[in-house]
PDB file of C-alpha atoms in Angstrom:
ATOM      1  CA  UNK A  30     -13.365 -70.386  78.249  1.00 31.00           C
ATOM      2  CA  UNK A  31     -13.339 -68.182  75.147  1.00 36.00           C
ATOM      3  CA  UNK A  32     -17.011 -65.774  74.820  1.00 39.00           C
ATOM      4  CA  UNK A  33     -19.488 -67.059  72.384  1.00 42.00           C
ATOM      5  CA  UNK A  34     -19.715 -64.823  69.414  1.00 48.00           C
ATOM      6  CA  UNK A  35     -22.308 -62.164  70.107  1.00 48.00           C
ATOM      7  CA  UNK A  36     -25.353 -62.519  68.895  1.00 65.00           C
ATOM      8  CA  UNK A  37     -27.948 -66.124  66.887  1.00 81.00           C
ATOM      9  CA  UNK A  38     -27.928 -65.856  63.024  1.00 88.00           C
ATOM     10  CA  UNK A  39     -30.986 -65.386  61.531  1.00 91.00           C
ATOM     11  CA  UNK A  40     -33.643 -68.122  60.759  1.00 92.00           C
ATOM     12  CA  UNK A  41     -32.097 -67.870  56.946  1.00 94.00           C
ATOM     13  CA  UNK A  42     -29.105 -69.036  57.869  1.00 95.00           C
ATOM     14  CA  UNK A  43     -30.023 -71.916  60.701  1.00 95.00           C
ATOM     15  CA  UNK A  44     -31.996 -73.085  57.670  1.00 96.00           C
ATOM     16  CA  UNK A  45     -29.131 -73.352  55.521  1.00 96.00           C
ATOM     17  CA  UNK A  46     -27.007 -74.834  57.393  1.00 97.00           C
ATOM     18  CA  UNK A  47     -29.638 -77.693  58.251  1.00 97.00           C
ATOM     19  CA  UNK A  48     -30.208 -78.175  54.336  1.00 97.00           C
ATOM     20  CA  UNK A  49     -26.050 -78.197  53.686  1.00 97.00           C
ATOM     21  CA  UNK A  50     -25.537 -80.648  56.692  1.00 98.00           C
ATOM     22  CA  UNK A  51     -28.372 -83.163  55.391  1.00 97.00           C
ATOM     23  CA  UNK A  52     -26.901 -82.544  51.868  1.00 98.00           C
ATOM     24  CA  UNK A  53     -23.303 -83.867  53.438  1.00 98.00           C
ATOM     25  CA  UNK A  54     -25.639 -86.397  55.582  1.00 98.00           C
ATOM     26  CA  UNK A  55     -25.733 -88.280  52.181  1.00 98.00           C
ATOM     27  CA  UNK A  56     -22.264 -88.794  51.763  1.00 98.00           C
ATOM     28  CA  UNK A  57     -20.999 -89.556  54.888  1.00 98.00           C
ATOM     29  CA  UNK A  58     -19.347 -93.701  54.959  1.00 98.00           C
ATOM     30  CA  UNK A  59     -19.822 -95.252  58.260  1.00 98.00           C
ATOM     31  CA  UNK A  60     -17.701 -98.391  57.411  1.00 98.00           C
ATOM     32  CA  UNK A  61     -14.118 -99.298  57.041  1.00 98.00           C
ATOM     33  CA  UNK A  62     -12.745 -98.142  53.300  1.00 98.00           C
ATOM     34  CA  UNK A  63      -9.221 -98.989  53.746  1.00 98.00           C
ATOM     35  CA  UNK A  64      -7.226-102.021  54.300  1.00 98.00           C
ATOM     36  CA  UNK A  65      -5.162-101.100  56.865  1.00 98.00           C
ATOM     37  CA  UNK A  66      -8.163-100.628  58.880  1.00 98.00           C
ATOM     38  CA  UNK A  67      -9.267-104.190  58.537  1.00 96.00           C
ATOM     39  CA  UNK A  68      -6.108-105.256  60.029  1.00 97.00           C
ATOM     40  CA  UNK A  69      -6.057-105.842  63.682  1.00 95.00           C
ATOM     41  CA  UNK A  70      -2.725-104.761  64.088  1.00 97.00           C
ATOM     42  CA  UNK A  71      -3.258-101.529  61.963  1.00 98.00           C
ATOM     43  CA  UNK A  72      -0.246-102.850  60.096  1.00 98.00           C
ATOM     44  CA  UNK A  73      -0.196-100.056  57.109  1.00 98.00           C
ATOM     45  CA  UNK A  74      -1.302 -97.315  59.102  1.00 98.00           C
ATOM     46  CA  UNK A  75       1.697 -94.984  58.946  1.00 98.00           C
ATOM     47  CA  UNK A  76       0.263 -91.064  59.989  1.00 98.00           C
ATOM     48  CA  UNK A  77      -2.809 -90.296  61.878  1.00 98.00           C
ATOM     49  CA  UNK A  78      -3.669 -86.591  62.123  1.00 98.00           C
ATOM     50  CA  UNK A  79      -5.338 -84.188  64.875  1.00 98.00           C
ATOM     51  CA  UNK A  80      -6.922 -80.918  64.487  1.00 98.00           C
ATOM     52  CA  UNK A  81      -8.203 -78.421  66.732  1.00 96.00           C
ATOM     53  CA  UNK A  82      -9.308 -74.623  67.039  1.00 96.00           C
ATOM     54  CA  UNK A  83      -7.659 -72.978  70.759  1.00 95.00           C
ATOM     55  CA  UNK A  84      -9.270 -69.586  71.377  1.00 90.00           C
ATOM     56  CA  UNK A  85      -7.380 -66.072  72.814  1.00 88.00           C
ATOM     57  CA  UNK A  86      -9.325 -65.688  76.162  1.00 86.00           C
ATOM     58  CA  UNK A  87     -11.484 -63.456  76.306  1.00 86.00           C
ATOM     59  CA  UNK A  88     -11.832 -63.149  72.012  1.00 88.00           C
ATOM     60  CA  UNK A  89     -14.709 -64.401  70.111  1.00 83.00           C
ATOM     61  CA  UNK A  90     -13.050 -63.903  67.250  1.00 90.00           C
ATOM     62  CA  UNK A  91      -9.484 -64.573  66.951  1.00 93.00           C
ATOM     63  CA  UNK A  92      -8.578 -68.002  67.313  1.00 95.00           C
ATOM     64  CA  UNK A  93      -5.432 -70.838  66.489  1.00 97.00           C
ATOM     65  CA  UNK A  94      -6.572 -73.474  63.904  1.00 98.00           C
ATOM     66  CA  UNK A  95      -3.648 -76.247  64.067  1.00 98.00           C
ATOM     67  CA  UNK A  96      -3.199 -79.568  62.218  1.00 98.00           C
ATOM     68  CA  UNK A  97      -0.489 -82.559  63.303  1.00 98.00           C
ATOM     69  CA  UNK A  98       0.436 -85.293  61.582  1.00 98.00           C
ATOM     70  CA  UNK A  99       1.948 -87.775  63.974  1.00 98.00           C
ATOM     71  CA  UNK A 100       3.874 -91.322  63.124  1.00 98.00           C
ATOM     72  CA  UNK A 101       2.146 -94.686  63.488  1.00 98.00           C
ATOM     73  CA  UNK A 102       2.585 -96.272  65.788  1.00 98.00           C
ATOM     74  CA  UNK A 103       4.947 -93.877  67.606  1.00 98.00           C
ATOM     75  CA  UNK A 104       2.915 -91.152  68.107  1.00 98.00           C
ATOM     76  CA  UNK A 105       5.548 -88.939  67.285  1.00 98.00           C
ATOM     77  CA  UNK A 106       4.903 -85.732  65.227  1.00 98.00           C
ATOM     78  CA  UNK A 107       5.934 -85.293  62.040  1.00 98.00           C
ATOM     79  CA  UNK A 108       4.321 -82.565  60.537  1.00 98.00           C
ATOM     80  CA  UNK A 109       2.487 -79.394  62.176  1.00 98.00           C
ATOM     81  CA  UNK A 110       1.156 -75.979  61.410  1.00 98.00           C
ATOM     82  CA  UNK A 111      -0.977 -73.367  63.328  1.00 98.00           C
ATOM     83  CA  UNK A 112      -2.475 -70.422  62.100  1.00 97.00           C
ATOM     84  CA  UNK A 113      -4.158 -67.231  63.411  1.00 97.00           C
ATOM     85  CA  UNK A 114      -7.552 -67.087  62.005  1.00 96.00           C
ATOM     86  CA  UNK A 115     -10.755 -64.823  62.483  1.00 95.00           C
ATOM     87  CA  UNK A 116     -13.557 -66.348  63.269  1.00 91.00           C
ATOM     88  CA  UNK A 117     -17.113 -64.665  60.639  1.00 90.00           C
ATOM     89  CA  UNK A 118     -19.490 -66.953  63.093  1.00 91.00           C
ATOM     90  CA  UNK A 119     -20.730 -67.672  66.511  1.00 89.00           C
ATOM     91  CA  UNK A 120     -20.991 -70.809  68.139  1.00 89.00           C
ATOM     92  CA  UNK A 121     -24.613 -72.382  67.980  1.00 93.00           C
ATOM     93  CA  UNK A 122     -25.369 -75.228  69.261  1.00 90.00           C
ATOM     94  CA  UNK A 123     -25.274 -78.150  66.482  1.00 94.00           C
ATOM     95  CA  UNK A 124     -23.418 -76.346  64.051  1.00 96.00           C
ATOM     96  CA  UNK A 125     -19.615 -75.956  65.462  1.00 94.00           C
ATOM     97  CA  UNK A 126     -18.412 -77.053  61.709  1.00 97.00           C
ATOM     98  CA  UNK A 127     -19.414 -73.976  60.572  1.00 96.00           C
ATOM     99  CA  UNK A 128     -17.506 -72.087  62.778  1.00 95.00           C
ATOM    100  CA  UNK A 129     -14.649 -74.113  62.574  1.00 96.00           C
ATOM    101  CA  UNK A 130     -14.565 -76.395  59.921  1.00 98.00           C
ATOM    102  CA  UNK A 131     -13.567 -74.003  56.935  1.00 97.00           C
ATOM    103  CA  UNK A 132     -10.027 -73.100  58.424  1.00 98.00           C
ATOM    104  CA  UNK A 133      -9.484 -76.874  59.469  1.00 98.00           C
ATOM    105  CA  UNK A 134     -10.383 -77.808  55.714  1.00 98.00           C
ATOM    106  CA  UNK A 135      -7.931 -75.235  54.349  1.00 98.00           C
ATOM    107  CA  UNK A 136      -5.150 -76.444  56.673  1.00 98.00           C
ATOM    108  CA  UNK A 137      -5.499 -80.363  55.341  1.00 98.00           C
ATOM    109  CA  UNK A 138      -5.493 -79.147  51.618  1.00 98.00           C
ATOM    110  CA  UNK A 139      -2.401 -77.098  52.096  1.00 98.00           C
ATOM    111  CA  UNK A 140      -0.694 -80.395  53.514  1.00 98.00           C
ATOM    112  CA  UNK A 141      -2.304 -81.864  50.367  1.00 98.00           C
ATOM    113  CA  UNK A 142       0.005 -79.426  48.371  1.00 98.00           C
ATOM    114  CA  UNK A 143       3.177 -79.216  49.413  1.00 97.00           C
ATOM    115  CA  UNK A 144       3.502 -82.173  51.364  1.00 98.00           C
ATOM    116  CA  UNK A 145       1.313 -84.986  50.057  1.00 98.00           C
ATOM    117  CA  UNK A 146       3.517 -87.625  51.629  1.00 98.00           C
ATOM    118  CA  UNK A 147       2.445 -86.373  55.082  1.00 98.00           C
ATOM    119  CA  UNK A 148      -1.291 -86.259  54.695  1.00 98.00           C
ATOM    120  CA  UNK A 149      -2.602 -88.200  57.147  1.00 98.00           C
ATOM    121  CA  UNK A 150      -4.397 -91.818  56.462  1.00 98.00           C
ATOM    122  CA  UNK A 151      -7.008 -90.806  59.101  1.00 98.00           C
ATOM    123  CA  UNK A 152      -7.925 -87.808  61.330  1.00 98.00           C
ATOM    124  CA  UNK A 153      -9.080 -87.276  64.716  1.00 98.00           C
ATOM    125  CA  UNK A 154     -11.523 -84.582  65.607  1.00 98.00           C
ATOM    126  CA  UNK A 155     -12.075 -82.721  68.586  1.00 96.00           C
ATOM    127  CA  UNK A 156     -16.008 -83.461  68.676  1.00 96.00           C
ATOM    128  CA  UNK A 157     -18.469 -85.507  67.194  1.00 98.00           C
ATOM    129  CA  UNK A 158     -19.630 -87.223  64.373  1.00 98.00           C
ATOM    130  CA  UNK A 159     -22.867 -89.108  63.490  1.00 98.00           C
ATOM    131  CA  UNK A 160     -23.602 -88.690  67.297  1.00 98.00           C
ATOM    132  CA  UNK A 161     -25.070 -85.423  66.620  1.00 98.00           C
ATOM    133  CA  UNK A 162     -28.411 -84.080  66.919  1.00 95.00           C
ATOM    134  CA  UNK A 163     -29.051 -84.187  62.746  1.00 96.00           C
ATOM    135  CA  UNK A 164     -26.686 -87.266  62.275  1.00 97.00           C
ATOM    136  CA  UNK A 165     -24.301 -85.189  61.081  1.00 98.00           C
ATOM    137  CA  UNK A 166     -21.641 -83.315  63.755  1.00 98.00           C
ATOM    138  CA  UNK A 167     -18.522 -81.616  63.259  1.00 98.00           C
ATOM    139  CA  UNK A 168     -16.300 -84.926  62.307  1.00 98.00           C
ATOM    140  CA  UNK A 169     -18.558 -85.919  59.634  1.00 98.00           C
ATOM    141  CA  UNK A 170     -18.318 -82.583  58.203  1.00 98.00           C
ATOM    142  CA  UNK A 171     -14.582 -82.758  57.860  1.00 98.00           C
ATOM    143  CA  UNK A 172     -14.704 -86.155  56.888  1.00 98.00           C
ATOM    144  CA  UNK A 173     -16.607 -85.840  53.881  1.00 98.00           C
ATOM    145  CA  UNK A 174     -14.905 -82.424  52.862  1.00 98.00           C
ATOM    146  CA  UNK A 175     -11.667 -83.779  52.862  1.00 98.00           C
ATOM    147  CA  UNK A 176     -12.760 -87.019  51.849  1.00 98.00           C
ATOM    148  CA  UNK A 177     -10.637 -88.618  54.886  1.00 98.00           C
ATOM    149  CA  UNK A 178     -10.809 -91.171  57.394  1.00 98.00           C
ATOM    150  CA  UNK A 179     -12.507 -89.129  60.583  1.00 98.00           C
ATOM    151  CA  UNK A 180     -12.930 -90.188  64.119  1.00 98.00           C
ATOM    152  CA  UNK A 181     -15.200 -87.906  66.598  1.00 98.00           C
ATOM    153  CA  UNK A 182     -13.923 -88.020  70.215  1.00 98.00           C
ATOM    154  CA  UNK A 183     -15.561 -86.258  72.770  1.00 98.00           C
ATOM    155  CA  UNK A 184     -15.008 -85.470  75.888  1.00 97.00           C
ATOM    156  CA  UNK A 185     -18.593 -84.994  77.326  1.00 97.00           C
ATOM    157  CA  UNK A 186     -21.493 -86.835  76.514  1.00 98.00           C
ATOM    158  CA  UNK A 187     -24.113 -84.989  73.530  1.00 97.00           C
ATOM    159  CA  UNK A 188     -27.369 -85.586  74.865  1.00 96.00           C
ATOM    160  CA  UNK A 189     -29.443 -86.031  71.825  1.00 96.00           C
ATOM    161  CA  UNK A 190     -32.454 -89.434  70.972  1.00 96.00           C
ATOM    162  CA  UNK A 191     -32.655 -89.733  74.356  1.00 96.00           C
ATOM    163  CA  UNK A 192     -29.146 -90.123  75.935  1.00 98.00           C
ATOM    164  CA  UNK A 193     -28.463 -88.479  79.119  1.00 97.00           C
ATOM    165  CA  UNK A 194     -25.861 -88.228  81.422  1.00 97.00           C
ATOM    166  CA  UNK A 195     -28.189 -89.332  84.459  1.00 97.00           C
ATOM    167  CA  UNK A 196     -27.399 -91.863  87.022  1.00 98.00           C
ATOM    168  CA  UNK A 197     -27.512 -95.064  84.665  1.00 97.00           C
ATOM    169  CA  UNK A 198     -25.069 -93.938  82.478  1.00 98.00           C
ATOM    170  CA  UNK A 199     -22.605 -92.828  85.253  1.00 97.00           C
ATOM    171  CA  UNK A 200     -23.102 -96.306  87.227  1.00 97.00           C
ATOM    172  CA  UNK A 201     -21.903 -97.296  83.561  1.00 98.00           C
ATOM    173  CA  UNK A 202     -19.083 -95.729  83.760  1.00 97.00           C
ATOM    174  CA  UNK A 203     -18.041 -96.862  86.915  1.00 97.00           C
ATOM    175  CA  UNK A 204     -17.729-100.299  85.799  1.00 97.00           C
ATOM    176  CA  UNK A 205     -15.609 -99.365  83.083  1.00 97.00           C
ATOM    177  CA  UNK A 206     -12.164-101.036  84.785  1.00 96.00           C
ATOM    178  CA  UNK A 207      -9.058-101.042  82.205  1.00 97.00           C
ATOM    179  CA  UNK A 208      -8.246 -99.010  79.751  1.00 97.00           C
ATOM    180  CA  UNK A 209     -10.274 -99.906  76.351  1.00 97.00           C
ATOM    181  CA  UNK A 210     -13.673-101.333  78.398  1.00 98.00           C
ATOM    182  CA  UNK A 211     -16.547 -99.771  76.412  1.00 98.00           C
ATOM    183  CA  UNK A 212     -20.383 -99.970  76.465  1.00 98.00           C
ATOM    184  CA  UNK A 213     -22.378 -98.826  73.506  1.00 98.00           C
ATOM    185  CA  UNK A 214     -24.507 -95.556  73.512  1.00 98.00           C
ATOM    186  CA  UNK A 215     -27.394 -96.661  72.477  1.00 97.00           C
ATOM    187  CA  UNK A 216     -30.356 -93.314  71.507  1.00 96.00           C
ATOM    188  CA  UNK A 217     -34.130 -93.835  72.050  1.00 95.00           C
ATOM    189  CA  UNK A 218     -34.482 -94.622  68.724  1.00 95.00           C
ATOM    190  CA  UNK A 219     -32.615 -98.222  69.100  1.00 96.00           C
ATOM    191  CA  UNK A 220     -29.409 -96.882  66.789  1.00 96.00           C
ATOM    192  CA  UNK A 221     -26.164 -97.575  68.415  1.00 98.00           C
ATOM    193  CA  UNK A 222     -24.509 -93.587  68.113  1.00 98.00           C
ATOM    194  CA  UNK A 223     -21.513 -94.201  69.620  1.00 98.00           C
ATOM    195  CA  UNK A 224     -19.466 -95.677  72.076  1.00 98.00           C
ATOM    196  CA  UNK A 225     -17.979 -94.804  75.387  1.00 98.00           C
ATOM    197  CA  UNK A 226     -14.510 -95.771  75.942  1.00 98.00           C
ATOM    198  CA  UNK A 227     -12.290 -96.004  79.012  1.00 98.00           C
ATOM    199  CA  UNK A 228      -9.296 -94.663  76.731  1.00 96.00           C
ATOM    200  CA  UNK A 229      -6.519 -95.067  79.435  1.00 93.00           C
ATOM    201  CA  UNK A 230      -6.237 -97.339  83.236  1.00 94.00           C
ATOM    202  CA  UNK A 231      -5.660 -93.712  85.023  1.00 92.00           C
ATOM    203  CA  UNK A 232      -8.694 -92.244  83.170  1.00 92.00           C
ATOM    204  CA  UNK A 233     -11.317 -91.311  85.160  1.00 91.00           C
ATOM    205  CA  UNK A 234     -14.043 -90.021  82.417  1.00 96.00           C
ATOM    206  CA  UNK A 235     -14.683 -91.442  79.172  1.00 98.00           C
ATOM    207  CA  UNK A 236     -14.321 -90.426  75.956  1.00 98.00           C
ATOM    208  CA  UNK A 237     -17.130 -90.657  73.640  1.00 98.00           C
ATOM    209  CA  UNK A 238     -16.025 -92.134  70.536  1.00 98.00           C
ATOM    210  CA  UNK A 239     -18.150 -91.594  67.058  1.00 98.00           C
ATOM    211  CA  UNK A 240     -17.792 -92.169  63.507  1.00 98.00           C
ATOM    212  CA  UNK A 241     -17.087 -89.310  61.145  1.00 98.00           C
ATOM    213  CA  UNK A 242     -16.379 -90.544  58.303  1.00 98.00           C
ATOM    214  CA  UNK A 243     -14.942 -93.622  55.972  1.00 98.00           C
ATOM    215  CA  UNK A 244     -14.293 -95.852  59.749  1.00 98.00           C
ATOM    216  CA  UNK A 245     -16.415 -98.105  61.059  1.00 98.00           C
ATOM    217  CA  UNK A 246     -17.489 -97.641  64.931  1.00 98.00           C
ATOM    218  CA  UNK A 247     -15.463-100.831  65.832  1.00 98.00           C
ATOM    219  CA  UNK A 248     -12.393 -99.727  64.028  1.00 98.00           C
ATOM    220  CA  UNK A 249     -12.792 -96.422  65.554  1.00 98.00           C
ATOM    221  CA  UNK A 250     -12.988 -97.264  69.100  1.00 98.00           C
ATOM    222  CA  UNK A 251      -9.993 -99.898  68.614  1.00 98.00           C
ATOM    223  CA  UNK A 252      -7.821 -96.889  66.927  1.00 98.00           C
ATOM    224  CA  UNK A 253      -8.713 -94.101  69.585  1.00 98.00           C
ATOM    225  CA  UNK A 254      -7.361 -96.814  72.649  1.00 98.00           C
ATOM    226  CA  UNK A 255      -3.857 -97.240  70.866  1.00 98.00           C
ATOM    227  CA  UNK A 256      -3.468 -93.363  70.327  1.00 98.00           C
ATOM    228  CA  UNK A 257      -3.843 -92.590  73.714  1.00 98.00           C
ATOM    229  CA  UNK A 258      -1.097 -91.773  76.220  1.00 96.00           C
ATOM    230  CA  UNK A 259      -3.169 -90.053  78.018  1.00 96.00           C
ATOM    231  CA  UNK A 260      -7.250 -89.428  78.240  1.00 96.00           C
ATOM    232  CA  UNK A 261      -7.093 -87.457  75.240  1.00 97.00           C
ATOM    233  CA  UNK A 262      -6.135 -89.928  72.054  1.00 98.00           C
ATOM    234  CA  UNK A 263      -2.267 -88.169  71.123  1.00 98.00           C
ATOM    235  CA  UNK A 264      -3.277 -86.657  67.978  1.00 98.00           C
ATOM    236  CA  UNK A 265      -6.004 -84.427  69.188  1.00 98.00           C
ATOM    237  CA  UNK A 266      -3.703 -83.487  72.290  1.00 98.00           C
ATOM    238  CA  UNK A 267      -0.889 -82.748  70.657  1.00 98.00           C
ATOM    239  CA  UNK A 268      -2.979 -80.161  68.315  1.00 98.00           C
ATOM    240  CA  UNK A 269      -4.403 -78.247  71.299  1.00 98.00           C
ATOM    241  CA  UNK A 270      -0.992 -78.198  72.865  1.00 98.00           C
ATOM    242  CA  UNK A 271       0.348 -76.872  69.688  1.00 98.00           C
ATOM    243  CA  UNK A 272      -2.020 -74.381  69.222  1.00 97.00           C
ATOM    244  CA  UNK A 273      -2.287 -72.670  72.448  1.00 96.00           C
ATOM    245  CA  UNK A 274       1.572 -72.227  72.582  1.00 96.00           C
ATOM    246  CA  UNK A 275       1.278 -70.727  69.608  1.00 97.00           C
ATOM    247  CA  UNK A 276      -1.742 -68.445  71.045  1.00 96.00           C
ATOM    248  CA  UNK A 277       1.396 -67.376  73.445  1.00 94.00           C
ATOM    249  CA  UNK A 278       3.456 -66.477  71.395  1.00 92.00           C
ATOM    250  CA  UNK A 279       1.867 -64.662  68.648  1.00 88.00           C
ATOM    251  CA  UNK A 280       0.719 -61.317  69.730  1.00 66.00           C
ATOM    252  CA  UNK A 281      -3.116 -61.035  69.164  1.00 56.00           C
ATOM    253  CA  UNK A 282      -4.930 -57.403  68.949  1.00 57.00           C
ATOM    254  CA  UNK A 283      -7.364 -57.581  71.748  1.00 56.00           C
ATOM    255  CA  UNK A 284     -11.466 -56.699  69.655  1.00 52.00           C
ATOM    256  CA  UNK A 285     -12.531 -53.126  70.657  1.00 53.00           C
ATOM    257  CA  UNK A 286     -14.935 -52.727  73.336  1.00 50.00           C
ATOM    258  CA  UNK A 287     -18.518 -54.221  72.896  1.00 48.00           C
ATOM    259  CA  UNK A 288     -20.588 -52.126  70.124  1.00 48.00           C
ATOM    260  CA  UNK A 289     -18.095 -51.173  68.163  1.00 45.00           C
ATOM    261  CA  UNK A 290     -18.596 -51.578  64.296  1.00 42.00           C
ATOM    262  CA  UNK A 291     -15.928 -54.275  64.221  1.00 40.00           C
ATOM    263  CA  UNK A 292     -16.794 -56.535  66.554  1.00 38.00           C
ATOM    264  CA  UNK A 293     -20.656 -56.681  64.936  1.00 38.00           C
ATOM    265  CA  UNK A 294     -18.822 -57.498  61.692  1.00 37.00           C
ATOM    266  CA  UNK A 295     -16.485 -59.781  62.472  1.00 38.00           C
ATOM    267  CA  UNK A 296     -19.262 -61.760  64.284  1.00 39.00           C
ATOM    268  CA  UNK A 297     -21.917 -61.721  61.925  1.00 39.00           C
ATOM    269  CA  UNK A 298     -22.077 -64.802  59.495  1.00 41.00           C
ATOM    270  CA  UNK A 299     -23.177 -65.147  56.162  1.00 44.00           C
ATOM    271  CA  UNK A 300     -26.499 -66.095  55.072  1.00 42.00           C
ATOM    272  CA  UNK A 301     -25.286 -69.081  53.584  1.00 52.00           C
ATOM    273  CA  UNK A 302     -21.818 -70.111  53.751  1.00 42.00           C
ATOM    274  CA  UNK A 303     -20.091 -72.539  51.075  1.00 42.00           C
ATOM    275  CA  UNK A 304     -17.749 -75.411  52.072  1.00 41.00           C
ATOM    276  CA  UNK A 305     -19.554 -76.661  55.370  1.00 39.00           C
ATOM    277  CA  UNK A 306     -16.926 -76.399  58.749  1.00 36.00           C
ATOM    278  CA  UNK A 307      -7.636 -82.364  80.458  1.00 40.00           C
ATOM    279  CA  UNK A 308      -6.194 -78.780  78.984  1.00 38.00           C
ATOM    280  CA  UNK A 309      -6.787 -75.332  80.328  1.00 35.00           C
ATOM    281  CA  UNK A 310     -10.551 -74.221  79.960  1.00 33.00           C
ATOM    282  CA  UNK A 311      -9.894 -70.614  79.366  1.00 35.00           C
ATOM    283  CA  UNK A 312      -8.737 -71.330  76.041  1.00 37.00           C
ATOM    284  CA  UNK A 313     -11.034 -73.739  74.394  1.00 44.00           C
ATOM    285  CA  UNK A 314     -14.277 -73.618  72.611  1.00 40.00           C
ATOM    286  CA  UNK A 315     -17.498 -74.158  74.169  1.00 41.00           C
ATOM    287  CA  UNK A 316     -17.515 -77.473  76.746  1.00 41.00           C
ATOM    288  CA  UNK A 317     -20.429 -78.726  74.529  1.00 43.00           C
ATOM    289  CA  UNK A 318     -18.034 -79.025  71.828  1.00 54.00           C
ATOM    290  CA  UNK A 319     -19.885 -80.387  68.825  1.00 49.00           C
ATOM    291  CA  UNK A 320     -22.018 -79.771  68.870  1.00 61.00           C
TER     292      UNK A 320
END
């Protein structure tokens, strides 16, 4: 699992980030915006795209940001690109989009320019969306940045408004039989945050399914069953495989020891950034991924 970025940013910049996200809180959709999404066969929906950030063990601050564009419904991909980027701030809890988020951005708009006919109609996200602990998690973030279709699909339950992953919920998820059986997850407040899904008949664990942005909760559920081959819906999976083969093969300089002037500056974020932001463990964020 890659280290956590030495170090908590001040109060200045928690604060900042918690007015930015409720400024993006405004504009985030939560219903269906296109047609294609309205149909029940999809029938229109041509590309869906993945993203995903794959860490160098052992480095908190180099890192693989990689978008796919795959076919619909073939789930074959048509367009990829990873990129080595360095990473300006930790992981906190709650605000993975601005850790992440910036380089994914930047990878969508350079799709947007030199290949417009691949951008995809909707994206998948590695994380959550409105089930977040301020509404507002990492697939909202990209959502409304990119002004896309996004889909949050996690892979372990955020416990925020009262959810928990206590015995209830797992005796839940025991009776979830087929692949595409759901059951809503429903916070103490009585708002329905997201759903868990059954994504596949040889999946043991749900995923936990959440709207980003411009997608209804329905639609989104419905869309993550079909993209999934596996647990993990194809777009997503195919981004993390992409990006961690890339990880091997590009040679990354290994930060200096602890203490050295470098690794403080690399790590430490600015007071108030603008724009936000079933695979091996060692090489992932965080397992409380949005977070």
């Amino acid at each position: 699992m890659a280290q956590e970025a030495a170090g908590q940013p001040p109060e200045e910049t928690l604060s900042c980030w918690k007015r930015e996200q409720a400024l993006l809180k405004a504009r985030v959709i939560d219903w269906d915006t296109e047609a294609w999404q309205r149909d029940p066969a999809f029938s229109g929906l041509q590309r869906v795209g993945g993203v995903d950030v794959s860490f160098v063990k052992g480095d908190s601050v180099n890192a693989c940001a990689s978008l796919v564009v795959l076919s619909y419904p073939e789930l074959e991909v048509v367009y990829e690109e990873c990129r080595m980027v360095g990473l300006t701030a930790p992981y906190v809890s709650g605000f993975l989009a601005f850790r992440e988020v910036p380089f994914l951005v930047d990878a969508v708009q350079r799709l947007q320019a030199k290949e417009p006919h691949l951008v995809p109609q909707v994206l998948f996200v590695d994380g959550n969306g409105v089930l977040h602990h301020r509404g507002f998690g990492v697939a909202c973030h990209l959502g409304v940045l990119t002004d896309l279709p996004c889909i949050g699909v996690a892979k372990k339950l955020l416990q925020v408004d009262g959810l928990e992953n206590n015995a209830l919920h797992k005796e839940k998820v025991r009776l979830l039989q087929v692949g595409g059986d759901t059951f809503p997850l429903t916070g103490g407040s009585g708002a329905i945050l997201g759903m868990a899904l059954k994504s596949h008949d040889r999946s043991y664990k749900p995923l936990y399914v959440s709207v980003g942005h411009r997608t209804s909760l329905e639609t989104a559920v419905r869309l993550t069953h079909t993209c999934c081959r596996f647990r993990v819906p194809e777009p997503v999976r195919q981004a993390d495989i992409r990006s961690r083969e890339y990880i091997r093969r590009t040679e990354v300089p290994r930060p200096p020891p602890l203490g050295q002037e470098r690794s403080q500056k690399a790590q430490r974020p600015t007071a108030c950034p603008q724009g936000g932001s079933d695979e091996p463990a060692d090489l992932k964020a965080p397992s409380t991924r949005e977070q």
